[in-house]
Amino acid sequence: MSTPQRKSLSEDLIGSLLFLAFSAGYAYSATLIPAYPGDEYEPFTAQTLPLALSTMGVVLSLLLLVGTLKTRNAQNSEQALQQRATCMTDVKPDYDWKTVLQLIALMLFYAVGLKWLGFIIATTVFLAVGYWVLGERRKKILFGASLPFVLLFWFALTQLLDIYLAPGQLFHLLG
Amino acid sequence: MLDGIMTGISTAVLPINLFMVFIGCFVGTFIGMLPGLGPVSAIALMIPITYGLDPASGIILMAGVYYGAIFGGSTSSILINAPGCSSTVVTAFDGYPMAQKGQAGKALALAAYASFTGGTISAIFLLVAAPMLASVSLSFQSADYFALMVLGLTAVAAFSGKGQVLKAMLMTVLGLMISTIGTDRSSGVERFTFGNIDLMDGISFLLLAMATFALAEVVMAVLKRDHLKEEENQTDTSAIGSMKVTAEEVKEVAPTALRSSVLGFIVGVLPGAGATIAAFLAYGMERNLASAKEKLKFGTGSLRGLVAPESANNAASSGSFVPLLTLGIPGSGTTAIMLGALIAYGIQPGPRMLVDNPDVFWSVIISMYIGNIVLLILNLPLIPYISKLLMVPRTVLVPMILFFAITGVYLVSFNTFDIYMMVFFCMAAIGLRMLNFPMAPLLLGFVLGGLMEDNLRRALIISDGSLSFLWERPITAVIMTLALMVLLAPVLRNFFPKSRSKSTSVTSAEAN
């Protein structure tokens, strides 16, 4: 079995288990949906579709799980010897998790910043730090493509489109 | 029909709507050019802007963005071998070798002409087919609609490519599950809100679309370091060569463009198939029709190999509007997002749309034709300049796209909880993409979830809880049988090795 096939199988295994767990959790939550008196005689209630969907989710993820395990076993028994003989050069994908985690943290900060610092400061910081995180070091870009752009955007929103952007709550606290 | 066409023309040629077509095509071309960002992301990014417009202008803008994005994807395929979206992957097969030979200008011009042909022919077909289908579907009942939605969802799963069917079905179910979050529209009961007030209204489709497409695609590009690779691979787009196409070349590719346009339209009409499959099929068909000598040119810069997918993907884009406008059933991720936008406008696409909102119905169809002309005018003289936009550093573009995606959602609700939700869905989408789960079925399931539940509820109440509504009316029975056949098609495919080998070539990741 080649490396991509093996990778695909483990991906399917993880995926099916995740969906199975999610469907089970969803099914449990579906049973907690409140029902009105007499709902048991109704052909369709608020629970009907969620319960049907959770059943489908469980069945489909089990099908994927069984299919994956079956393929895996068949291929393992056939090629186990071959694999031992051949030196498998697993090429690890070169993922940049560090930058992605920084961007996600930045987005979360942006949500907090919008509430406490207001649109202009939060967005300027978001853009400038975003450029920096992605490797931009030119000051002209870091500052030139953040604050002026944000001011222009803010002007268009508040003055041209008449959209009210509340100032940050921090400024309310400070008086 | 003539009255409708006149209504459509009078609405579509309003200065504001012509402006929308122009802006849509321009912005779509630009966003589509950015590798990784497809038409779904392009439309999602434009939705917040369309909220301030009237429905006809809004949908015209989005339609312009759609075919602009498809063409933009071709530009980056040809110039830097980085398809902007899955439907333009095939364009790179022959377009990029042409660019390497110094014929980028000719490849771009041919792509523009082919797109124009595909778009125009399919717009004419749409003009005829849509009202016919809409008049037939006026007699549809809840059971038929439910059956149609089942068909649409199963078709998307069935067309997902080899080994992806179960995953696509799981994603559809996940989309339907997400659509049940919030207050039940019929009983008023809260479902899956866990006492959180912010979840009572459910999850907005704009939030989900932005998070799973725009945000996730950009973050995935960063994760794979594509933003760095593209800058390394950047070619000099200022020297694209002559854009002239000789009469012999036009003669050679004209039949290809016509054939592929018809094929593309038919594939586009099928729910779930979409532009990607249309492009692959047209390329395969053209290769099969070519002589042995011509066949060898495919993959090395064949004109027919470039024109076939380009005509087909544009024709399929228009074709995919047929089920959306006439039945209210989106056949792809892109039309699913348009359905969501139309519902937000208070317009329910489907057979009643022709009666209730004829101006929107016809103006969208007419604007498609205008859009194709605009694309041609825009692309031929401006492409050398537009292609320079590919030189904008990704270090600037990525945070900008993230900003537009987040702000687009925030400015609708002014609730920072939506940003947290976006980040959560974006992370989930990245995980699912890494596990090779397709995203389009999720969006389709989510958009159709509410409508599907309403129709199922009505059908079950009418039939007093019996499932006999699925086969009592002939039309429902036929649609359900079709759905069953579509669902079983991947299983049956295993019994026919010939068709199985063909299907492996069409491993479309997303039915855009």
XYZ file of C-alpha atoms in Angstrom:
687
model
C 0.000 0.000 0.000
C 1.372 3.387 -0.947
C 1.739 6.199 1.528
C -1.111 8.378 0.182
C -3.510 5.414 0.376
C -2.503 4.700 3.966
C -2.897 8.375 4.780
C -6.335 8.439 3.194
C -7.401 5.406 5.211
C -6.329 6.898 8.516
C -8.061 10.141 7.516
C -11.265 8.188 6.854
C -10.890 6.357 10.156
C -10.500 9.578 12.122
C -13.299 11.233 10.129
C -15.748 8.387 10.676
C -15.025 8.215 14.407
C -15.442 11.970 14.743
C -18.754 11.900 12.927
C -19.912 8.920 14.962
C -19.153 10.748 18.198
C -20.775 13.935 16.933
C -23.896 12.115 15.740
C -24.194 10.334 19.084
C -23.878 13.638 20.936
C -26.393 15.256 18.596
C -28.794 12.346 19.124
C -28.525 12.724 22.893
C -29.163 16.478 22.663
C -32.114 15.810 20.329
C -33.778 13.751 23.053
C -33.545 16.805 25.346
C -35.615 19.007 22.999
C -38.736 19.896 25.010
C -42.035 18.517 23.755
C -45.562 19.913 24.167
C -48.313 17.815 25.749
C -49.901 15.744 22.978
C -46.800 15.818 20.820
C -46.667 12.038 20.958
C -49.757 11.951 18.734
C -48.374 14.447 16.205
C -46.824 13.116 13.006
C -44.079 15.746 13.117
C -42.581 17.524 16.109
C -39.471 19.612 16.790
C -37.648 16.347 17.594
C -38.546 14.459 14.398
C -35.920 15.783 11.990
C -33.053 15.921 14.532
C -33.685 12.301 15.508
C -33.846 11.230 11.866
C -30.643 13.137 11.104
C -28.793 11.643 14.068
C -29.810 8.157 12.914
C -28.536 8.938 9.418
C -25.320 10.364 10.864
C -24.684 7.251 12.949
C -25.482 4.871 10.064
C -23.326 6.764 7.530
C -20.345 7.103 9.874
C -20.588 3.388 10.727
C -20.633 2.574 7.003
C -17.532 4.722 6.486
C -15.856 3.146 9.518
C -16.611 -0.427 8.465
C -15.579 0.270 4.855
C -12.301 1.822 5.984
C -11.480 -1.001 8.411
C -12.293 -3.611 5.759
C -10.044 -1.987 3.161
C -7.308 -1.510 5.729
C -7.328 -5.132 6.861
C -7.354 -6.454 3.310
C -4.459 -4.268 2.243
C -2.506 -4.838 5.442
C -2.543 -8.631 5.093
C -1.568 -8.486 1.414
C 1.248 -6.060 1.641
C 2.580 -6.318 5.162
C 5.673 -8.154 3.969
C 6.246 -5.774 1.115
C 6.108 -2.828 3.419
C 8.686 -4.308 5.743
C 10.980 -4.888 2.809
C 10.628 -1.473 1.269
C 11.826 1.558 3.060
C 8.828 3.784 3.318
C 9.751 7.389 2.990
C 6.919 9.179 4.712
C 6.953 12.730 3.478
C 5.582 14.856 6.273
C 3.466 17.681 4.892
C 5.043 21.027 5.555
C 2.222 22.707 7.456
C 2.687 26.136 8.969
C 0.692 25.620 12.166
C 2.482 28.393 14.019
C 1.267 31.122 11.644
C -2.239 29.649 11.502
C -2.531 29.577 15.287
C -1.284 33.155 15.425
C -3.911 34.197 12.864
C -6.662 32.420 14.803
C -5.554 34.090 18.021
C -5.533 37.388 16.145
C -9.105 36.865 14.947
C -10.217 36.099 18.494
C -8.400 39.200 19.729
C -10.146 41.190 17.005
C -13.535 40.076 18.362
C -12.538 41.181 21.877
C -10.957 44.371 20.526
C -14.048 45.402 18.553
C -16.067 45.309 21.746
C -13.570 47.030 24.065
C -11.372 49.188 21.821
C -13.786 50.061 19.038
C -13.602 49.571 15.274
C -10.693 51.868 14.353
C -8.136 50.737 16.926
C -9.087 47.051 16.783
C -9.021 46.896 12.983
C -5.765 48.827 12.679
C -4.079 46.498 15.156
C -5.639 43.445 13.436
C -4.348 44.416 10.004
C -0.892 45.560 11.091
C -0.300 42.475 13.263
C -1.742 40.294 10.475
C 0.797 41.672 7.974
C 3.552 41.155 10.542
C 2.506 37.567 11.320
C 2.615 36.710 7.618
C 6.148 38.012 7.330
C 5.712 41.589 6.180
C 8.411 43.786 7.690
C 8.274 46.923 5.544
C 7.091 49.808 7.735
C 5.527 51.469 4.694
C 3.153 48.520 4.315
C 2.697 47.775 8.013
C 1.442 51.271 8.752
C 0.451 52.526 5.303
C -1.921 49.663 4.567
C -3.505 49.596 8.015
C -4.488 52.942 9.609
C -5.196 54.938 6.394
C -7.198 52.033 4.975
C -9.183 51.667 8.223
C -9.913 55.394 8.387
C -11.140 55.337 4.789
C -13.311 52.297 5.493
C -14.636 53.840 8.701
C -15.469 57.056 6.828
C -17.324 55.119 4.129
C -19.323 53.178 6.726
C -20.216 55.995 9.106
C -20.438 58.991 6.790
C -21.495 57.580 3.430
C -23.537 54.523 4.432
C -24.704 56.043 7.736
C -23.848 52.943 9.761
C -23.362 53.520 13.474
C -20.197 51.966 14.875
C -20.237 52.016 18.653
C -17.035 53.237 20.334
C -15.180 50.716 22.474
C -16.638 49.966 25.904
C -13.265 50.769 27.430
C -13.801 54.426 26.566
C -17.200 54.352 28.269
C -15.554 52.984 31.417
C -12.879 55.661 31.264
C -15.612 58.241 30.914
C -42.531 35.072 -22.246
C -41.906 38.096 -24.467
C -43.372 40.358 -21.778
C -41.031 38.778 -19.277
C -38.014 39.273 -21.524
C -38.976 42.935 -21.992
C -39.360 43.322 -18.204
C -35.966 41.702 -17.758
C -34.317 43.923 -20.356
C -35.838 47.077 -18.889
C -34.609 46.131 -15.402
C -31.215 44.836 -16.479
C -30.325 47.899 -18.556
C -31.000 50.329 -15.709
C -27.749 52.232 -15.125
C -27.466 50.890 -11.561
C -27.833 47.301 -12.761
C -25.375 47.741 -15.618
C -22.980 49.174 -13.068
C -23.588 46.135 -10.846
C -22.814 43.762 -13.711
C -19.599 45.656 -14.402
C -18.554 45.760 -10.748
C -19.535 42.125 -10.256
C -17.490 40.960 -13.242
C -14.499 43.053 -12.212
C -14.496 42.048 -8.546
C -15.289 38.437 -9.442
C -12.399 38.321 -11.910
C -10.068 39.725 -9.278
C -11.144 37.445 -6.421
C -11.351 34.435 -8.732
C -7.765 35.082 -9.795
C -6.517 34.664 -6.248
C -5.528 31.031 -5.962
C -7.643 29.180 -3.440
C -10.529 31.609 -3.464
C -13.371 30.269 -5.595
C -16.752 31.661 -6.626
C -18.364 30.684 -3.303
C -15.913 32.815 -1.346
C -16.201 35.618 -3.899
C -19.987 35.720 -3.571
C -19.867 35.330 0.213
C -17.539 38.338 0.438
C -19.950 40.412 -1.671
C -23.165 39.526 0.188
C -22.867 42.200 2.924
C -22.577 44.823 0.176
C -25.698 43.577 -1.597
C -27.881 43.941 1.506
C -28.240 47.642 0.795
C -29.367 47.058 -2.794
C -32.740 46.087 -4.189
C -33.103 42.343 -4.879
C -32.655 42.560 -8.666
C -29.460 44.628 -8.387
C -28.135 42.428 -5.590
C -28.611 39.171 -7.440
C -27.272 40.686 -10.674
C -24.143 41.725 -8.796
C -23.721 38.223 -7.384
C -24.283 36.597 -10.779
C -21.602 38.907 -12.219
C -19.243 37.909 -9.434
C -19.964 34.241 -10.189
C -18.946 34.190 -13.829
C -16.248 36.793 -13.233
C -14.736 34.474 -10.611
C -14.836 31.523 -12.991
C -13.000 33.571 -15.630
C -10.587 34.992 -13.061
C -9.739 31.447 -12.017
C -8.774 30.724 -15.604
C -6.425 33.699 -15.674
C -4.396 32.457 -12.721
C -4.510 28.924 -14.161
C -2.969 30.169 -17.405
C -0.505 32.667 -15.983
C 0.811 30.991 -12.845
C -0.545 27.424 -13.056
C -2.484 28.035 -9.814
C -6.206 27.529 -10.500
C -8.353 30.047 -8.660
C -11.104 27.454 -8.275
C -11.654 23.761 -8.945
C -13.579 24.392 -12.171
C -10.523 25.961 -13.805
C -8.096 23.185 -12.905
C -8.489 21.737 -16.413
C -7.760 25.114 -18.006
C -4.223 24.899 -16.616
C -3.598 21.609 -18.472
C -3.115 23.418 -21.776
C -3.283 27.084 -20.786
C -0.136 27.071 -18.673
C 2.006 25.249 -21.287
C 0.876 27.918 -23.769
C 1.965 30.649 -21.344
C 5.338 28.930 -20.948
C 5.730 29.028 -24.720
C 5.205 32.819 -24.631
C 1.589 32.573 -25.815
C -0.096 33.711 -22.575
C -1.886 36.531 -24.418
C -3.326 34.180 -26.984
C -4.364 31.709 -24.264
C -6.102 34.467 -22.301
C -7.854 35.779 -25.410
C -9.006 32.291 -26.376
C -10.195 31.684 -22.817
C -12.175 34.945 -22.976
C -13.764 34.053 -26.330
C -14.532 30.521 -25.152
C -16.099 31.814 -21.925
C -18.147 34.283 -23.939
C -19.389 31.537 -26.267
C -20.224 29.217 -23.379
C -21.928 31.952 -21.400
C -23.925 33.269 -24.359
C -25.162 29.898 -25.600
C -26.177 28.820 -22.122
C -27.879 32.181 -21.440
C -30.044 31.549 -24.536
C -30.809 28.005 -23.368
C -31.635 29.367 -19.923
C -34.012 31.873 -21.485
C -35.996 29.039 -23.035
C -35.605 26.282 -20.446
C -36.200 28.210 -17.208
C -39.745 29.473 -17.878
C -40.792 26.080 -19.271
C -39.584 24.236 -16.208
C -41.024 26.922 -13.915
C -44.492 26.563 -15.460
C -44.367 22.787 -14.988
C -43.203 23.075 -11.408
C -46.095 25.402 -10.494
C -48.160 22.278 -9.849
C -45.618 20.949 -7.329
C -46.749 20.182 -3.772
C -44.856 19.864 -0.489
C -44.127 16.186 -1.098
C -42.648 16.981 -4.526
C -40.494 19.715 -3.073
C -39.260 17.422 -0.349
C -38.451 14.787 -2.966
C -36.657 17.389 -5.115
C -34.531 18.474 -2.167
C -33.649 14.867 -1.424
C -32.670 14.490 -5.094
C -30.555 17.671 -4.981
C -28.727 16.593 -1.838
C -28.114 13.026 -2.985
C -26.935 14.231 -6.396
C -24.332 16.465 -4.793
C -23.078 13.492 -2.822
C -23.118 11.168 -5.829
C -21.120 13.573 -7.999
C -18.466 14.064 -5.354
C -15.926 11.768 -6.960
C -14.486 8.380 -6.190
C -14.302 7.488 -2.505
C -16.005 10.724 -1.522
C -19.660 9.718 -1.676
C -20.050 8.673 1.954
C -18.064 11.687 3.106
C -20.196 14.030 1.003
C -23.346 12.469 2.435
C -22.010 12.887 5.960
C -21.276 16.532 5.227
C -24.796 17.002 3.872
C -26.197 15.504 7.078
C -23.911 17.770 9.104
C -25.226 20.790 7.180
C -28.791 19.696 7.880
C -27.900 19.217 11.560
C -26.475 22.738 11.809
C -29.643 24.100 10.201
C -31.695 22.707 13.110
C -29.880 24.895 15.654
C -32.092 27.683 16.977
C -35.805 28.171 17.528
C -38.011 25.730 15.627
C -40.059 27.814 13.194
C -43.204 25.774 13.665
C -43.412 24.983 17.371
C -41.278 27.796 18.778
C -39.220 25.286 20.744
C -35.501 25.966 21.207
C -33.214 23.305 19.768
C -29.493 22.860 20.494
C -29.135 26.390 21.893
C -27.942 25.159 25.315
C -29.501 28.240 26.865
C -27.411 30.636 24.799
C -29.419 33.659 23.641
C -27.069 34.246 20.692
C -28.018 30.871 19.252
C -31.786 31.384 19.464
C -32.001 32.790 15.937
C -29.913 29.941 14.620
C -26.694 30.270 12.678
C -26.735 32.698 9.776
C -25.877 31.224 6.425
C -23.560 34.158 5.720
C -21.549 33.316 8.836
C -21.300 29.657 7.871
C -20.422 30.419 4.243
C -17.765 32.971 5.180
C -16.256 30.718 7.845
C -16.204 27.490 5.858
C -15.181 29.011 2.533
C -13.628 32.503 2.625
C -11.890 32.188 6.019
C -11.062 28.489 5.775
C -9.675 28.752 2.224
C -7.386 31.631 3.158
C -6.220 29.980 6.374
C -5.657 26.686 4.527
C -3.468 28.545 2.013
C -1.411 29.903 4.909
C -1.267 26.451 6.498
C 0.092 24.947 3.295
C 2.439 27.904 2.835
C 0.816 28.590 -0.553
C 1.090 32.311 -0.001
C 4.880 31.961 -0.003
C 5.060 29.485 -2.894
C 2.965 31.685 -5.148
C 5.250 34.615 -4.687
C 8.233 32.437 -5.531
C 6.522 31.123 -8.667
C 5.308 34.533 -9.762
C 5.940 34.974 -13.452
C 6.343 38.276 -15.211
C 2.746 39.026 -16.107
C 3.670 42.217 -17.914
C 4.953 40.274 -20.917
C 1.979 38.147 -21.910
C 2.560 38.303 -25.653
C 0.141 39.000 -28.468
C -3.591 38.496 -27.855
C -4.350 38.063 -31.552
C -6.108 34.906 -32.657
C -5.872 33.976 -36.362
C -8.843 32.984 -38.540
C -7.499 29.397 -38.815
C -7.321 29.111 -35.057
C -10.880 30.395 -34.700
C -12.006 27.862 -37.332
C -10.231 25.104 -35.425
C -11.750 25.866 -32.033
C -15.254 27.049 -33.028
C -16.832 23.550 -33.140
C -15.116 22.720 -29.849
C -16.590 25.806 -28.187
C -20.084 25.009 -29.442
C -19.968 21.338 -28.429
C -18.525 22.076 -25.020
C -21.044 24.857 -24.358
C -23.992 22.543 -24.967
C -22.420 19.814 -22.836
C -21.551 22.335 -20.119
C -25.106 23.665 -19.959
C -26.607 20.193 -19.649
C -24.141 19.208 -16.930
C -24.756 22.510 -15.140
C -28.507 21.908 -15.026
C -28.006 18.575 -13.253
C -28.091 19.147 -9.519
C -24.746 18.492 -7.957
C -22.669 18.238 -11.117
C -21.506 21.824 -11.606
C -18.748 23.588 -13.505
C -15.878 21.359 -12.373
C -17.355 18.165 -13.749
C -18.494 20.005 -16.888
C -14.916 21.164 -17.540
C -13.470 17.680 -17.014
C -16.118 16.043 -19.202
C -15.693 18.590 -22.022
C -11.908 18.118 -21.953
C -12.326 14.344 -22.025
C -14.872 14.530 -24.841
C -12.648 16.787 -26.947
C -9.677 14.524 -26.427
C -11.698 11.508 -27.489
C -12.918 13.296 -30.600
C -9.438 14.474 -31.611
C -7.307 12.669 -34.176
C -4.363 10.607 -32.972
C -1.967 13.409 -33.958
C -4.051 16.094 -32.280
C -4.448 13.936 -29.182
C -0.715 14.146 -28.537
C -0.958 17.931 -28.298
C -3.334 17.731 -25.322
C -1.483 18.735 -22.196
C 1.239 20.546 -24.099
C -0.692 23.629 -25.199
C -3.576 22.422 -27.370
C -6.006 25.163 -28.348
C -8.910 22.739 -28.253
C -7.800 21.534 -24.827
C -7.987 25.103 -23.572
C -11.244 26.122 -25.237
C -13.247 23.016 -24.246
C -13.117 23.413 -20.435
C -13.422 27.186 -20.650
C -16.639 27.044 -22.698
C -18.018 24.235 -20.566
C -17.398 25.765 -17.146
C -19.019 29.068 -18.103
C -21.976 27.312 -19.707
C -22.369 25.185 -16.586
C -22.380 28.313 -14.394
C -25.457 29.591 -16.248
C -26.965 26.116 -16.394
C -26.806 25.803 -12.616
C -29.260 28.720 -12.391
C -32.014 26.604 -13.968
C -32.769 24.446 -10.893
C -32.203 27.447 -8.599
C -34.580 29.823 -10.356
C -37.242 27.338 -11.372
C -37.338 24.870 -8.504
C -35.618 26.778 -5.727
C -33.145 23.929 -5.426
C -29.481 24.906 -5.645
C -27.334 22.364 -7.408
C -23.973 23.590 -6.146
C -22.268 25.443 -3.317
C -22.330 28.655 -5.334
C -26.022 28.557 -6.112
C -26.689 27.490 -2.506
C -25.168 30.730 -1.304
C -27.276 32.648 -3.833
C -30.385 30.895 -2.565
C -29.480 32.035 0.940
C -29.043 35.607 -0.292
C -32.375 35.570 -2.137
C -34.157 34.255 0.958
C -32.539 37.069 2.954
C -34.124 39.477 0.449
C -37.508 37.903 1.117
C -37.613 36.230 -2.280
C -38.255 32.515 -2.414
C -36.692 31.112 -5.589
C -38.836 28.496 -7.244
C -41.827 28.343 -9.551
C -43.598 31.209 -7.724
C -40.656 33.488 -8.383
C -41.689 33.814 -12.024
C -45.138 34.951 -10.878
C -44.259 36.963 -7.767
C -40.937 38.542 -8.773
C -40.782 38.452 -12.583
C -38.450 41.465 -12.634
C -35.827 39.617 -10.581
C -36.304 36.349 -12.500
C -35.950 37.867 -15.950
C -33.388 40.514 -15.132
C -31.033 37.831 -13.763
C -31.342 35.894 -17.025
C -30.896 38.972 -19.215
C -28.035 40.240 -17.064
C -26.195 36.990 -17.728
C -26.018 37.827 -21.381
C -24.944 41.397 -20.609
C -22.441 39.992 -18.118
C -20.809 37.912 -20.809
C -20.396 40.940 -23.028
C -18.988 42.931 -20.105
C -16.577 40.105 -19.297
C -15.322 40.127 -22.883
C -14.962 43.911 -22.965
C -13.346 43.899 -19.533
C -11.009 41.013 -20.065
C -9.591 41.495 -23.531
C -8.175 45.001 -23.139
C -7.745 44.995 -19.380
C -6.327 41.554 -18.714
C -2.673 42.652 -18.895
C -3.463 45.201 -16.184
C -5.795 43.021 -14.120
C -3.191 40.254 -14.130
C -0.814 42.665 -12.412
C -3.075 42.369 -9.377
C -1.596 38.910 -8.980
C 1.571 40.710 -7.939
C -0.062 42.172 -4.792
C 1.822 40.510 -1.939
C -0.112 37.758 -0.178
C 1.159 39.123 3.138
C -1.204 42.058 2.557
C -4.019 40.208 0.804
C -4.518 37.505 3.441
C -5.230 39.845 6.393
C -7.385 42.000 4.093
C -9.527 39.016 3.063
C -9.807 37.920 6.702
C -10.861 41.458 7.605
C -13.506 41.660 4.857
C -14.882 38.232 5.780
C -15.115 39.012 9.506
C -16.425 42.547 9.046
C -18.935 41.328 6.465
C -20.561 39.163 9.104
C -20.072 41.577 12.031
C -21.673 44.520 10.224
C -24.889 42.548 9.751
C -25.387 41.556 13.394
C -23.007 43.867 15.339
C -22.495 40.910 17.636
C -18.946 39.812 18.446
C -20.283 36.356 19.327
C -20.600 35.834 15.556
C -16.834 36.302 15.189
C -16.168 33.629 17.806
C -18.574 31.372 15.938
C -16.777 32.116 12.671
C -13.431 31.187 14.175
C -14.951 27.974 15.548
C -16.487 26.987 12.202
C -13.309 27.987 10.373
C -11.229 25.688 12.587
C -13.739 22.869 12.147
C -13.698 23.416 8.370
C -9.903 23.283 8.298
C -9.979 19.990 10.208
C -12.591 18.548 7.865
C -10.729 19.766 4.760
C -7.576 18.091 6.045
C -9.551 14.869 6.438
C -10.685 15.288 2.806
C -14.320 16.064 3.515
C -15.928 18.220 0.804
C -17.415 21.522 1.960
C -20.039 22.277 -0.702
C -22.484 19.573 0.508
C -22.348 21.079 4.018
C -23.480 24.469 2.741
C -26.114 22.918 0.513
C -27.504 20.842 3.382
C -27.540 23.895 5.644
C -29.343 26.133 3.136
C -31.908 23.489 2.244
C -32.379 22.268 5.834
C -35.119 24.705 6.865
C -37.047 24.383 3.603
C -36.741 20.625 3.689
C -38.096 20.412 7.226
C -41.039 22.699 6.382
C -41.998 20.624 3.341
C -41.533 17.328 5.159
C -43.692 18.584 8.022
C -46.467 19.714 5.657
C -46.325 16.483 3.648
C -46.444 14.325 6.777
C -49.327 16.300 8.287
C -51.314 16.062 5.014
C -50.702 12.309 4.806
C -51.508 11.929 8.536
C -48.054 10.712 9.441
C -47.846 8.110 6.706
C -44.780 7.951 4.451
C -47.040 7.081 1.537
C -46.683 10.670 0.287
C -43.352 9.549 -1.152
C -45.010 7.378 -3.806
C -48.670 8.443 -3.952
C -48.209 11.135 -6.607
C -46.452 9.986 -9.791
C -44.174 13.039 -9.876
C -43.023 12.444 -6.279
C -42.472 8.770 -7.011
C -40.413 9.578 -10.130
C -38.235 12.103 -8.291
C -37.701 9.737 -5.362
C -36.781 6.938 -7.757
C -34.298 9.262 -9.436
C -32.842 10.156 -6.038
C -32.521 6.470 -5.222
C -30.832 5.791 -8.557
C -28.429 8.679 -8.072
C -27.652 7.392 -4.587
C -27.060 3.858 -5.813
C -25.085 4.971 -8.884
C -21.693 4.877 -7.107
C -22.445 1.316 -5.930
C -23.549 0.250 -9.410
C -20.463 1.889 -10.910
C -18.348 -0.836 -9.305
C -20.072 -3.399 -11.502
C -19.032 -1.591 -14.677
C -15.242 -1.338 -14.789
C -15.265 0.810 -17.935
C -17.310 3.597 -16.431
C -15.386 3.245 -13.179
C -12.083 4.003 -14.893
C -13.623 7.085 -16.455
C -14.971 8.307 -13.161
C -11.553 8.263 -11.590
C -10.483 11.073 -13.882
C -13.277 13.219 -12.593
C -12.255 13.504 -9.004
C -13.761 16.846 -8.355
C -13.091 18.068 -4.894
C -16.010 20.425 -4.689
C -19.036 20.754 -6.899
C -18.764 24.474 -7.274
